[in-house]
mmCIF file with all atom_site columns, C-alpha atoms and ligand atoms in Angstrom:
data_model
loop_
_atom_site.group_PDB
_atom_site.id
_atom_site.type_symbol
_atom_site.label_atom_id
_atom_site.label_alt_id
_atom_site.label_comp_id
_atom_site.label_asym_id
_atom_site.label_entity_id
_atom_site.label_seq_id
_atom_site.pdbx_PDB_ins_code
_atom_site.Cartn_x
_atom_site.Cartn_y
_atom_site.Cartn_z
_atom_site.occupancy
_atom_site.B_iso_or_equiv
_atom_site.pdbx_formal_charge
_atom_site.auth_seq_id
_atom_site.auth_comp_id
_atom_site.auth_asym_id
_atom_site.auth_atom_id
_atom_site.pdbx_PDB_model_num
ATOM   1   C CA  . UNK A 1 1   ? 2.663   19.302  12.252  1.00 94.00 ? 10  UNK A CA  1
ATOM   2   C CA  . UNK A 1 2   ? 3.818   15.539  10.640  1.00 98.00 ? 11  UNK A CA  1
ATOM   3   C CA  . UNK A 1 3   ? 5.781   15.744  7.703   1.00 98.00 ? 12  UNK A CA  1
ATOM   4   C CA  . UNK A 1 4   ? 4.715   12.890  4.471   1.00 98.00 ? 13  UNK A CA  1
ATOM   5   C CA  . UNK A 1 5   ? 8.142   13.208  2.326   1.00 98.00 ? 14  UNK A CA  1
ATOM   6   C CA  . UNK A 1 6   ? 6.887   11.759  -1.140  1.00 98.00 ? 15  UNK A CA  1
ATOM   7   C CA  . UNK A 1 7   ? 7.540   11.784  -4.650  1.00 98.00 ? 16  UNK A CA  1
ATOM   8   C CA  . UNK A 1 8   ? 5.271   11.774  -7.979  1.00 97.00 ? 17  UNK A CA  1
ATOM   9   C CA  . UNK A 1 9   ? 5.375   8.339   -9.597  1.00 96.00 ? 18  UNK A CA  1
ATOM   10  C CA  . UNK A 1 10  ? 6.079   6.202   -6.891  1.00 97.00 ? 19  UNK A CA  1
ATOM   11  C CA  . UNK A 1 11  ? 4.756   3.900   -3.726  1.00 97.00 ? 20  UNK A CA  1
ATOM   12  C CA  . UNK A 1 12  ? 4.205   7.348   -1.949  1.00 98.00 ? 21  UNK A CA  1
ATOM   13  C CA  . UNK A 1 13  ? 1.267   7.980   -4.061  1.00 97.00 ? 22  UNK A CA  1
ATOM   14  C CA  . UNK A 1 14  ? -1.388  5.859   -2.226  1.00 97.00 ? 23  UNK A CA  1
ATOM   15  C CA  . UNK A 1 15  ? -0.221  7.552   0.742   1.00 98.00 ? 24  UNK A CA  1
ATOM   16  C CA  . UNK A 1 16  ? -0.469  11.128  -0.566  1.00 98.00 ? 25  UNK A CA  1
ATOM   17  C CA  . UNK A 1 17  ? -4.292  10.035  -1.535  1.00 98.00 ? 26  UNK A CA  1
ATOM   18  C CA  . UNK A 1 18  ? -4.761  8.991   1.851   1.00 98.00 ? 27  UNK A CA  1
ATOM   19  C CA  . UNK A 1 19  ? -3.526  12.214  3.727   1.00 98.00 ? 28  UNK A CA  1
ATOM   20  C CA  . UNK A 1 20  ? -6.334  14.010  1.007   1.00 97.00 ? 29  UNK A CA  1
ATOM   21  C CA  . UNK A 1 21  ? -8.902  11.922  1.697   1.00 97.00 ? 30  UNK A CA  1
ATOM   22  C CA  . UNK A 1 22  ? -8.323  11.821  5.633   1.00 98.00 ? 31  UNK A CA  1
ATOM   23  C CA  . UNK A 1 23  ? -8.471  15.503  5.827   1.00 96.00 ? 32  UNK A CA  1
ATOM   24  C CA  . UNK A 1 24  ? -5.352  15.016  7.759   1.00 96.00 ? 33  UNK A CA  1
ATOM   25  C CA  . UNK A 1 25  ? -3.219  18.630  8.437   1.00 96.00 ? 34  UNK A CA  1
ATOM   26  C CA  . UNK A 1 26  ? 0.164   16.699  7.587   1.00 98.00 ? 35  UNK A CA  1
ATOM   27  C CA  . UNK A 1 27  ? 2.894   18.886  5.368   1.00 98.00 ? 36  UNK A CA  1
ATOM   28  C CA  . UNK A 1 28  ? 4.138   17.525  2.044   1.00 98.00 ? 37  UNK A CA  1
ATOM   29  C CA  . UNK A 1 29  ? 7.485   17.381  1.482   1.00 98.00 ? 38  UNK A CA  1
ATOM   30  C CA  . UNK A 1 30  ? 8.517   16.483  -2.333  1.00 98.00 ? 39  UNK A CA  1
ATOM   31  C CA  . UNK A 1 31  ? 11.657  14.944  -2.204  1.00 98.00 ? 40  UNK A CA  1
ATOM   32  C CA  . UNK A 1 32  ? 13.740  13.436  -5.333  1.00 98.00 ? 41  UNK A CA  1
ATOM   33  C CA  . UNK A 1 33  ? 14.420  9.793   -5.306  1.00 98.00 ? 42  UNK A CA  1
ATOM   34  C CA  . UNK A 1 34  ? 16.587  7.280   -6.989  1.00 98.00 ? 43  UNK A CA  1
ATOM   35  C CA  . UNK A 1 35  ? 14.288  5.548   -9.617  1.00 97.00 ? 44  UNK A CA  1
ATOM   36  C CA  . UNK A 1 36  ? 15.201  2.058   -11.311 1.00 92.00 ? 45  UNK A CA  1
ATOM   37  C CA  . UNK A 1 37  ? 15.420  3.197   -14.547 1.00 94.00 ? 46  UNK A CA  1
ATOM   38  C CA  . UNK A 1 38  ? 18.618  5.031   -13.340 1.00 96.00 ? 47  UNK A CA  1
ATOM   39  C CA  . UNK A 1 39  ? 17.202  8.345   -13.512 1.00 97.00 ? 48  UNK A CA  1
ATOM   40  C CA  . UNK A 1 40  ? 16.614  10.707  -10.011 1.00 97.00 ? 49  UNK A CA  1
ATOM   41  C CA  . UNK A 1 41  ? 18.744  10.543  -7.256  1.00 98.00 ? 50  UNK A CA  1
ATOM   42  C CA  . UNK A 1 42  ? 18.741  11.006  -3.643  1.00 98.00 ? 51  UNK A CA  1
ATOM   43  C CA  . UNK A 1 43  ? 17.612  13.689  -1.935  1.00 98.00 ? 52  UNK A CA  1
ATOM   44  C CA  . UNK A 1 44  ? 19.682  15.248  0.922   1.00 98.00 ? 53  UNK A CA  1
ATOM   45  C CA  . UNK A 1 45  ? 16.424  16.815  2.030   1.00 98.00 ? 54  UNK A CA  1
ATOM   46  C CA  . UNK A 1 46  ? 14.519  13.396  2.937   1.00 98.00 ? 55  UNK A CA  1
ATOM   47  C CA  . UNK A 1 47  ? 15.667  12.151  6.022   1.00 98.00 ? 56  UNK A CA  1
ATOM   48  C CA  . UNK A 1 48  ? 14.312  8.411   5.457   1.00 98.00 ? 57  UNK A CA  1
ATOM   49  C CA  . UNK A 1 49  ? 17.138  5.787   6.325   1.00 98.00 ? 58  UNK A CA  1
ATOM   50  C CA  . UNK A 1 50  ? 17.632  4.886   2.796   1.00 98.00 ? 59  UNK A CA  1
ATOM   51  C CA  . UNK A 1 51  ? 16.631  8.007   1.025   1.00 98.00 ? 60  UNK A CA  1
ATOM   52  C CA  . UNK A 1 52  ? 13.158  6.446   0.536   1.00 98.00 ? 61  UNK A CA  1
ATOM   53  C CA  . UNK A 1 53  ? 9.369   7.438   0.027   1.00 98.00 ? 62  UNK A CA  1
ATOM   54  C CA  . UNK A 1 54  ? 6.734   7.595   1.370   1.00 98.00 ? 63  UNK A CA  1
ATOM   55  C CA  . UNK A 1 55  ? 8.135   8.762   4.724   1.00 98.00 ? 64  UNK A CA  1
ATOM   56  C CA  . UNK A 1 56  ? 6.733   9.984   7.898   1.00 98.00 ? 65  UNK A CA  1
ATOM   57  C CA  . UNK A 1 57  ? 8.270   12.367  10.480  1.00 98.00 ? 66  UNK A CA  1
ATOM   58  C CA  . UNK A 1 58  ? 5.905   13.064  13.437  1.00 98.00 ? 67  UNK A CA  1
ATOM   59  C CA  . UNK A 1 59  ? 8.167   15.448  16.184  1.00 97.00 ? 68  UNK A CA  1
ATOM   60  C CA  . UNK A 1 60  ? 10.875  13.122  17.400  1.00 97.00 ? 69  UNK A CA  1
ATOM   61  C CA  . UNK A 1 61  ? 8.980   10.178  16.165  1.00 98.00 ? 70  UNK A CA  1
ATOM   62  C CA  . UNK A 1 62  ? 9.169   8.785   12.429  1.00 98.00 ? 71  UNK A CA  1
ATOM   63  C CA  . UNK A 1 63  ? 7.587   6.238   10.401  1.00 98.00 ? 72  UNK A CA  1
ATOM   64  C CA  . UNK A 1 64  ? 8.465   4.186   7.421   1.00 98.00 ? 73  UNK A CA  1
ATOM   65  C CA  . UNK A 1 65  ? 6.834   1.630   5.256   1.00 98.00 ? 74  UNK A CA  1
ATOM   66  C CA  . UNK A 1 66  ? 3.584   2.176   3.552   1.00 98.00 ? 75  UNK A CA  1
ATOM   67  C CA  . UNK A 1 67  ? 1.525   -0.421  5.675   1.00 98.00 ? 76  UNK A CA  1
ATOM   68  C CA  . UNK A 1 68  ? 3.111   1.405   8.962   1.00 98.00 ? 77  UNK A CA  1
ATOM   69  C CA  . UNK A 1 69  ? 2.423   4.820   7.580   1.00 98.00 ? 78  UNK A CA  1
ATOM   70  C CA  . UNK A 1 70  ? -1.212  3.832   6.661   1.00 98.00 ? 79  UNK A CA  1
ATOM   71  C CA  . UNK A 1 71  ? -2.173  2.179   10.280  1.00 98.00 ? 80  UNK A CA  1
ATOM   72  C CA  . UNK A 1 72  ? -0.320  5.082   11.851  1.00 98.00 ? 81  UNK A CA  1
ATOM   73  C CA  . UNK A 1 73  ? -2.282  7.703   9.680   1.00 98.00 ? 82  UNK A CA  1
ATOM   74  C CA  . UNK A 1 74  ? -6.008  5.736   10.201  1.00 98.00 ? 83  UNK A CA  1
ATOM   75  C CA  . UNK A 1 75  ? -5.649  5.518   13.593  1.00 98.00 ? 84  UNK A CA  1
ATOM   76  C CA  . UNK A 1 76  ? -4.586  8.956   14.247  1.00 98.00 ? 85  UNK A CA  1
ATOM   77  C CA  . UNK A 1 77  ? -7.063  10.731  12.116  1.00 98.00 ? 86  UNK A CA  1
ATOM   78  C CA  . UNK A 1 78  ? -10.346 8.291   12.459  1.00 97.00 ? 87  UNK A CA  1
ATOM   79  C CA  . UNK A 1 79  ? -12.770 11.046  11.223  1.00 97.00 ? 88  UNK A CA  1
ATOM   80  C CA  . UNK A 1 80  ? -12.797 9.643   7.826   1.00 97.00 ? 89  UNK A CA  1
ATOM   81  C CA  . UNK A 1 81  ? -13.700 5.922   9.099   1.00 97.00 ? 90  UNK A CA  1
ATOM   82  C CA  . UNK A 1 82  ? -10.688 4.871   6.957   1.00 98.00 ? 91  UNK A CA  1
ATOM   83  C CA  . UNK A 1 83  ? -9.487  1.657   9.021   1.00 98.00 ? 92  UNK A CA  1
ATOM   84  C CA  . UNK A 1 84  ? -11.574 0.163   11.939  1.00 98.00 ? 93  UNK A CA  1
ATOM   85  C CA  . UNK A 1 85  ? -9.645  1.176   15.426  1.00 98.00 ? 94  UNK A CA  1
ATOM   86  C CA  . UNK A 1 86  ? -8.656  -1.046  18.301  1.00 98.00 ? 95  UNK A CA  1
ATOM   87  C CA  . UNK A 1 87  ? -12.214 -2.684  19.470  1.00 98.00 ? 96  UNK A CA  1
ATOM   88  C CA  . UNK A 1 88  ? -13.921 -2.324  16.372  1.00 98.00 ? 97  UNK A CA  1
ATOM   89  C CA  . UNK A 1 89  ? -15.389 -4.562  13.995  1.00 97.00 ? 98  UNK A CA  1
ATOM   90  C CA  . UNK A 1 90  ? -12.454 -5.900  11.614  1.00 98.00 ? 99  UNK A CA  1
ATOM   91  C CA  . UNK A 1 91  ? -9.834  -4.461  12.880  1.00 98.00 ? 100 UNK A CA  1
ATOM   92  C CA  . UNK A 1 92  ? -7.855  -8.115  12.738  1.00 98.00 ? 101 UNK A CA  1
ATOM   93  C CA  . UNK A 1 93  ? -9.054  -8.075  9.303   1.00 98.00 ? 102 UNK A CA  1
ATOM   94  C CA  . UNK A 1 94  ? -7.449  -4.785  8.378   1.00 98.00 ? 103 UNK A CA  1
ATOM   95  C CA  . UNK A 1 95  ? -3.977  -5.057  10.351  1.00 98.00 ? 104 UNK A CA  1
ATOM   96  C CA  . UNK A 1 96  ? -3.840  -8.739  8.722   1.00 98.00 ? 105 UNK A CA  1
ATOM   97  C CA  . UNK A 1 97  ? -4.556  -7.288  5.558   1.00 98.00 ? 106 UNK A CA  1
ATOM   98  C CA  . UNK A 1 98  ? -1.734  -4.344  6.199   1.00 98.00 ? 107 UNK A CA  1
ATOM   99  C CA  . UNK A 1 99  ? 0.921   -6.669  6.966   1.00 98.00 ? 108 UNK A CA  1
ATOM   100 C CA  . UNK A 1 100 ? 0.116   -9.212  4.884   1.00 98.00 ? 109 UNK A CA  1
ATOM   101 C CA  . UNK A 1 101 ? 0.904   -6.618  2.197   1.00 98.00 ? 110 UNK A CA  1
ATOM   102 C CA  . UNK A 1 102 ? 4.003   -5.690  3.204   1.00 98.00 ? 111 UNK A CA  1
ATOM   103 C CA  . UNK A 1 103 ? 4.730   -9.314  4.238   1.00 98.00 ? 112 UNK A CA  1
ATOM   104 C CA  . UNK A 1 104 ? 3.769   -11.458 1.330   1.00 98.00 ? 113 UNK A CA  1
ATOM   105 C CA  . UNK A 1 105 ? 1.876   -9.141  -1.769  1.00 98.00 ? 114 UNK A CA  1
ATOM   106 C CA  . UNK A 1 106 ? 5.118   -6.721  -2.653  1.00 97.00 ? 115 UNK A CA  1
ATOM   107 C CA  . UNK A 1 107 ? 7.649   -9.347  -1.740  1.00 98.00 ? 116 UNK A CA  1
ATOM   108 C CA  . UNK A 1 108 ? 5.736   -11.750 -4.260  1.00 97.00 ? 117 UNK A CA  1
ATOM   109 C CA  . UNK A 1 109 ? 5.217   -9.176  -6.962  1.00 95.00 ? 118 UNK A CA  1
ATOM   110 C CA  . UNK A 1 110 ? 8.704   -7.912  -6.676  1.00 94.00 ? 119 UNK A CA  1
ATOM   111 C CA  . UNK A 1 111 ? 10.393  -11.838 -6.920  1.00 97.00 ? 120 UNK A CA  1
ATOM   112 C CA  . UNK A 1 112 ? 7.834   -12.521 -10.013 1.00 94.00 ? 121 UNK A CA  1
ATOM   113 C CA  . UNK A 1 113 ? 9.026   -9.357  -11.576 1.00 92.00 ? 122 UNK A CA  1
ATOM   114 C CA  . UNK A 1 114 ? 12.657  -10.220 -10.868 1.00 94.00 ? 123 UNK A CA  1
ATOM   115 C CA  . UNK A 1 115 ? 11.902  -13.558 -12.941 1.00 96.00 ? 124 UNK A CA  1
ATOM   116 C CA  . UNK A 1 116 ? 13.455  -15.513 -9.522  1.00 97.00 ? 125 UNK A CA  1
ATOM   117 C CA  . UNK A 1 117 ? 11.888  -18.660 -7.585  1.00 96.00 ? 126 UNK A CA  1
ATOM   118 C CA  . UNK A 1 118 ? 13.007  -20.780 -5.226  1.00 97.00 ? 127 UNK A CA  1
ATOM   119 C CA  . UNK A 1 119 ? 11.691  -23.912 -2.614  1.00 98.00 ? 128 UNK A CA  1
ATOM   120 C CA  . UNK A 1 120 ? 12.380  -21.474 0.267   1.00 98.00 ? 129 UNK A CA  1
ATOM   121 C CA  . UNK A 1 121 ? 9.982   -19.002 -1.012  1.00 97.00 ? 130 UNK A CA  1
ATOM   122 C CA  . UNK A 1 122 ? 7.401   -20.679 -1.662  1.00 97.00 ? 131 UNK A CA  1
ATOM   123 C CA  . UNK A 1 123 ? 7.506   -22.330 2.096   1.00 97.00 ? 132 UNK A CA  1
ATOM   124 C CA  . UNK A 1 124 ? 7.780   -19.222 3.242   1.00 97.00 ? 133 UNK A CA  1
ATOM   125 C CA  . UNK A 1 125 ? 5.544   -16.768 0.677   1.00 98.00 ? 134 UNK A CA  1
ATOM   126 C CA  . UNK A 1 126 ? 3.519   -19.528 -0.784  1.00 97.00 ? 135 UNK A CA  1
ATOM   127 C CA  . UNK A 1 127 ? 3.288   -18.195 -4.570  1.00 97.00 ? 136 UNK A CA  1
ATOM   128 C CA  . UNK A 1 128 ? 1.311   -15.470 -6.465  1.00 96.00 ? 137 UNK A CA  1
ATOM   129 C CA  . UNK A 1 129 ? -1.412  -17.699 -7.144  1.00 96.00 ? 138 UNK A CA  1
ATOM   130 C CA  . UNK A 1 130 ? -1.947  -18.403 -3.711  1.00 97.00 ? 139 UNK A CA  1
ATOM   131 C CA  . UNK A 1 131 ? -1.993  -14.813 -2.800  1.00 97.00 ? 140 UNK A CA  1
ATOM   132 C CA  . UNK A 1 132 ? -4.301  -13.892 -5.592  1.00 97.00 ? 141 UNK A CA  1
ATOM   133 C CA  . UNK A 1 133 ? -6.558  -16.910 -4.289  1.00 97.00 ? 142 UNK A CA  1
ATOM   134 C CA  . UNK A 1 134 ? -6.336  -14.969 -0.581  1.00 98.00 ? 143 UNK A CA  1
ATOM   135 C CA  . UNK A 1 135 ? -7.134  -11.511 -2.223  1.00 98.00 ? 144 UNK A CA  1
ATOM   136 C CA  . UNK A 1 136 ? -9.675  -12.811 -4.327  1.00 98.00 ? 145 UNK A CA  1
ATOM   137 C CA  . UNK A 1 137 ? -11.870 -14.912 -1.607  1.00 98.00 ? 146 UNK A CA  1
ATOM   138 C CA  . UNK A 1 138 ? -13.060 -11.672 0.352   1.00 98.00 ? 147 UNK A CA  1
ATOM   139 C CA  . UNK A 1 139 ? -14.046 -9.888  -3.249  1.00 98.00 ? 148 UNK A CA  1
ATOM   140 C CA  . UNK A 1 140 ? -16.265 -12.862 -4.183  1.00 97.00 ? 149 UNK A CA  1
ATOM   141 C CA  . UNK A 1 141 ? -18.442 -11.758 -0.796  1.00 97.00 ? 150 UNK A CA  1
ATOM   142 C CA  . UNK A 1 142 ? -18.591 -8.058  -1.064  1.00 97.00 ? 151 UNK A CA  1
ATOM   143 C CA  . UNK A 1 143 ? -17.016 -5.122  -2.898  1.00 98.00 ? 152 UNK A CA  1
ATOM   144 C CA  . UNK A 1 144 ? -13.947 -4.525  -0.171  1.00 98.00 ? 153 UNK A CA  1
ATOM   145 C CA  . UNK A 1 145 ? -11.441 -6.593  1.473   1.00 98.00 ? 154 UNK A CA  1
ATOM   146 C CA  . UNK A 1 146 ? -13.319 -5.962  4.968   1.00 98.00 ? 155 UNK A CA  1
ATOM   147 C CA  . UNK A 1 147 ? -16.673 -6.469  3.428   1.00 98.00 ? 156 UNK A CA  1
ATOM   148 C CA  . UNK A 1 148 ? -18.922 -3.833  2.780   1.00 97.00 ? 157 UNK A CA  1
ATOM   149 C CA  . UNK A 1 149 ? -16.715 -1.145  4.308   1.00 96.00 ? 158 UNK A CA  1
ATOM   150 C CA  . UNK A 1 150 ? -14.182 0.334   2.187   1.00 98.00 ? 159 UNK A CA  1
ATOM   151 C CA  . UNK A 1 151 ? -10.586 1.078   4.015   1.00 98.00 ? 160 UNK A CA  1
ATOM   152 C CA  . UNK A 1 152 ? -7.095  2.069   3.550   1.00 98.00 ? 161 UNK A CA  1
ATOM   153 C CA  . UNK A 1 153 ? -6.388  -1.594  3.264   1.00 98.00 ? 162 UNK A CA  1
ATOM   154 C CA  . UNK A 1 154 ? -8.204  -1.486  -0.250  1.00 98.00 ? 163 UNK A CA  1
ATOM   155 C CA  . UNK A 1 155 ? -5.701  1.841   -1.338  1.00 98.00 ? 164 UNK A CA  1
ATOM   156 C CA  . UNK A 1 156 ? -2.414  -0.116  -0.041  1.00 98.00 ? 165 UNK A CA  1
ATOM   157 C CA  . UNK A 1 157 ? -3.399  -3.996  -1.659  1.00 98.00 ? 166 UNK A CA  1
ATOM   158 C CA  . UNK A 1 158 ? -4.833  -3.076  -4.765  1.00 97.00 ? 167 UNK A CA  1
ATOM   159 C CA  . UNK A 1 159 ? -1.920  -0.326  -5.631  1.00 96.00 ? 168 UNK A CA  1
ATOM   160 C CA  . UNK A 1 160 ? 0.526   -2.404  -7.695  1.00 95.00 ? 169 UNK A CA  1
ATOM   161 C CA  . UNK A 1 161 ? -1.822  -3.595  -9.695  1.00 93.00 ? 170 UNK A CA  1
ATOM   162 C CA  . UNK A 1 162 ? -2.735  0.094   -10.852 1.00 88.00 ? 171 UNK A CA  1
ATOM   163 C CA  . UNK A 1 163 ? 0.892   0.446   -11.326 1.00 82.00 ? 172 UNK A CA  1
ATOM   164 C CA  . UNK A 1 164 ? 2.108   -2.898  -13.302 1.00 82.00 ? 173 UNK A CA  1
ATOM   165 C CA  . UNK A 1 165 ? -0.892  -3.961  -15.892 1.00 82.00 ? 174 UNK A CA  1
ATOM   166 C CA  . UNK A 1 166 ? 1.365   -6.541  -16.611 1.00 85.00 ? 175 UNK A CA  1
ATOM   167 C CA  . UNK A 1 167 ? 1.012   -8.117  -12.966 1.00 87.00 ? 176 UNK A CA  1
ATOM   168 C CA  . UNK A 1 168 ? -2.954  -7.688  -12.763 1.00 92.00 ? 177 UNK A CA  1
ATOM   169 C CA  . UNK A 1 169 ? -4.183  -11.196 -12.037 1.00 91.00 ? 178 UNK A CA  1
ATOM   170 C CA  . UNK A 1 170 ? -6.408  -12.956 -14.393 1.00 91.00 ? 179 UNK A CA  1
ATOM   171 C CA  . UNK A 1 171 ? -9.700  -12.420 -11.907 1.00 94.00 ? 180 UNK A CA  1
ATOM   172 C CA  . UNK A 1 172 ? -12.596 -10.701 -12.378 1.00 95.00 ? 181 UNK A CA  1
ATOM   173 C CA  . UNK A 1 173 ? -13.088 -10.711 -8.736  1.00 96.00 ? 182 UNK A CA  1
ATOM   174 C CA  . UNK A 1 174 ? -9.596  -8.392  -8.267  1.00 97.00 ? 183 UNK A CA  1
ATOM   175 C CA  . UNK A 1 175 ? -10.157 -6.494  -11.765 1.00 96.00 ? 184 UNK A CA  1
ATOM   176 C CA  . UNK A 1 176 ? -13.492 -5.172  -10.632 1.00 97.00 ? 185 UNK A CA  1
ATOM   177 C CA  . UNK A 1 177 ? -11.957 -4.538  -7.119  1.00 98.00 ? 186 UNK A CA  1
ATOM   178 C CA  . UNK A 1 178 ? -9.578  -2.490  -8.650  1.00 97.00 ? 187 UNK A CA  1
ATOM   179 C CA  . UNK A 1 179 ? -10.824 -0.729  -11.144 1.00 96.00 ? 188 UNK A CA  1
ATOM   180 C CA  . UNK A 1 180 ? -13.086 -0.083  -7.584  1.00 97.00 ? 189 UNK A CA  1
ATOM   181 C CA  . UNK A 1 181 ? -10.334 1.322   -5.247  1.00 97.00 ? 190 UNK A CA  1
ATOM   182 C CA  . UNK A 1 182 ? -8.996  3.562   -8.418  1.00 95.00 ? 191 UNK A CA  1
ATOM   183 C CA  . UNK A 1 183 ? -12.794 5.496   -8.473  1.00 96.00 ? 192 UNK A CA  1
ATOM   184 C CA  . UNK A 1 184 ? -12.735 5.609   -5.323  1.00 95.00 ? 193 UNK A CA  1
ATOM   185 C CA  . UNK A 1 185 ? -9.239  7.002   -4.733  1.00 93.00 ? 194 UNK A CA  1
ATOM   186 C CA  . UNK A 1 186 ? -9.988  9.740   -7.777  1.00 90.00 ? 195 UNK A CA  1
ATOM   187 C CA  . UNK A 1 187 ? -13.227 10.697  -6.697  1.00 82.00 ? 196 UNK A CA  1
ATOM   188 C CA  . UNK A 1 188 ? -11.389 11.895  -3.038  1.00 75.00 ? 197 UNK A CA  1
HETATM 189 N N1  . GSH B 2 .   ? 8.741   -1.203  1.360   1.00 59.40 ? 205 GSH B N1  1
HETATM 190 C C1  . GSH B 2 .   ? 8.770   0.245   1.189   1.00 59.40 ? 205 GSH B C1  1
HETATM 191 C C2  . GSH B 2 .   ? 9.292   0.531   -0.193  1.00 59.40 ? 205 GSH B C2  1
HETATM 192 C C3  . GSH B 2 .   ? 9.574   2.001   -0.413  1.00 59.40 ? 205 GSH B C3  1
HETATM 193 C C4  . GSH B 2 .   ? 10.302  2.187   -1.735  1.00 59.40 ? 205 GSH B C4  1
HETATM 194 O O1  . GSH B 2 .   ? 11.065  1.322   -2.174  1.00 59.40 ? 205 GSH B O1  1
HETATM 195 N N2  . GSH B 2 .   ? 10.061  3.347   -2.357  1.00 59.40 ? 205 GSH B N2  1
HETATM 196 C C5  . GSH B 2 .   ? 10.741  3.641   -3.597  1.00 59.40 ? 205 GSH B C5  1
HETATM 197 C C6  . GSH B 2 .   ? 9.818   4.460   -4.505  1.00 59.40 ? 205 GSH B C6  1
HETATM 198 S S1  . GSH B 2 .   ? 8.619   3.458   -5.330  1.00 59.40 ? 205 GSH B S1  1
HETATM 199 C C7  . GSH B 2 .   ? 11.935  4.510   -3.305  1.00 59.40 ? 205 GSH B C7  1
HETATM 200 O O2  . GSH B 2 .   ? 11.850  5.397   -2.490  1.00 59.40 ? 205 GSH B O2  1
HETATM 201 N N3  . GSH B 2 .   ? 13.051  4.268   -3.995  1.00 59.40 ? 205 GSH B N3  1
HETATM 202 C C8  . GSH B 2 .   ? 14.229  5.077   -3.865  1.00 59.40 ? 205 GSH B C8  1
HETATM 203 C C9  . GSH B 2 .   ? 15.441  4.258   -3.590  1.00 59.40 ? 205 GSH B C9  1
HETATM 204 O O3  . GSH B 2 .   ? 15.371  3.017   -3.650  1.00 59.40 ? 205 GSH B O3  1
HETATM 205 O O4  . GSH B 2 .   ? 16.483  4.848   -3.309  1.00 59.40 ? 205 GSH B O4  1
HETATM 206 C C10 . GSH B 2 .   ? 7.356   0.803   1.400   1.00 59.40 ? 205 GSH B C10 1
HETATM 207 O O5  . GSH B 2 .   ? 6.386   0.111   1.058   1.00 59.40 ? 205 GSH B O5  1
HETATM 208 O O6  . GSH B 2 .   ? 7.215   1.930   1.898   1.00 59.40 ? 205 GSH B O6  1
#
């Protein structure tokens, strides 16, 4: 059976929700982790790399990063209709939407939280506005990111903004999306 290796209070909670709501018959494994308020600390027991969560451990095979955990998770446990699978409508949509999280939404988020900019950045990242601009366009059309389906691509984009008020973009569009995800991810 897959191990998730998570801890309360941190990026492993989406993916906690997830395993819940995908039925999936995965073991979870709380671990401790170093936190950045200098509390916690790392946890012999979790056997991520960097001492990390979330963290998946599948027989020999392991995965890390929530956008690689999610895809892995929706693809192998497609009962719950949680992210379109090779062939089906959106798919592109959703694994765009995955990486571009991992890619450009927490990189952002992190640098505008760190108070840091720089030319090469933005050539590369573009800015937060920009990004809020690409969230917001879909959520002008429809309720979800891929339309009118709702998918784990919803969970991973909208989570810092249930985590960081501060960061919540000035957008009804993404306020109403999130406030969205977060019933849907407590009703499960
Ligand atoms: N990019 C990773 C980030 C994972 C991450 O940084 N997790 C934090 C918890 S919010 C952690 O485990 N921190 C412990 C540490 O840095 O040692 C992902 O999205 O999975």
């Amino acid at each position: 059976m897959p191990t998730l290796y998570f801890s309360p209070n941190s990026r492993s909670d989406t993916v906690v929700t997830l395993v819940r709501m995908l039925s999936a018959d995965i073991a979870l494994r709380e671990v401790t982790i170093a936190r950045q308020d200098g509390s916690g600390h790392r946890d012999p027991a979790n056997p991520h790399p960097e001492g990390k969560v979330p963290y998946l451990v599948d027989g020999d095979d392991a995965v890390r990063e929530r956008g690689a955990i999610i895809l892995y998770l929706t693809d192998t446990y497609p009962a719950a209709g949680l992210g379109p699978l090779p062939g089906a409508a959106r798919r592109g949509d959703y694994l765009s939407w995955l990486f571009y999280y991992q890619g450009v939404i927490e990189p952002l988020l992190t640098l505008k939280w760190a108070n840091i900019s720089h030319p090469a950045i933005t050539a590369t990242l573009r800015d937060v506005d920009t990004m809020v601009e690409r969230l917001a366009e879909p959520l002008r059309r429809g309720p979800w990111l891929l339309g009118e389906r709702f998918s784990a691509a919803d969970m991973l984009c909208s989570s810092p903004f249930f985590w960081l008020a501060a960061l919540m973009p000035d957008d009804p569009a993404i306020r109403d999306w999130v406030a969205r995800c977060r019933d849907r991810m407590t009703a499960a």
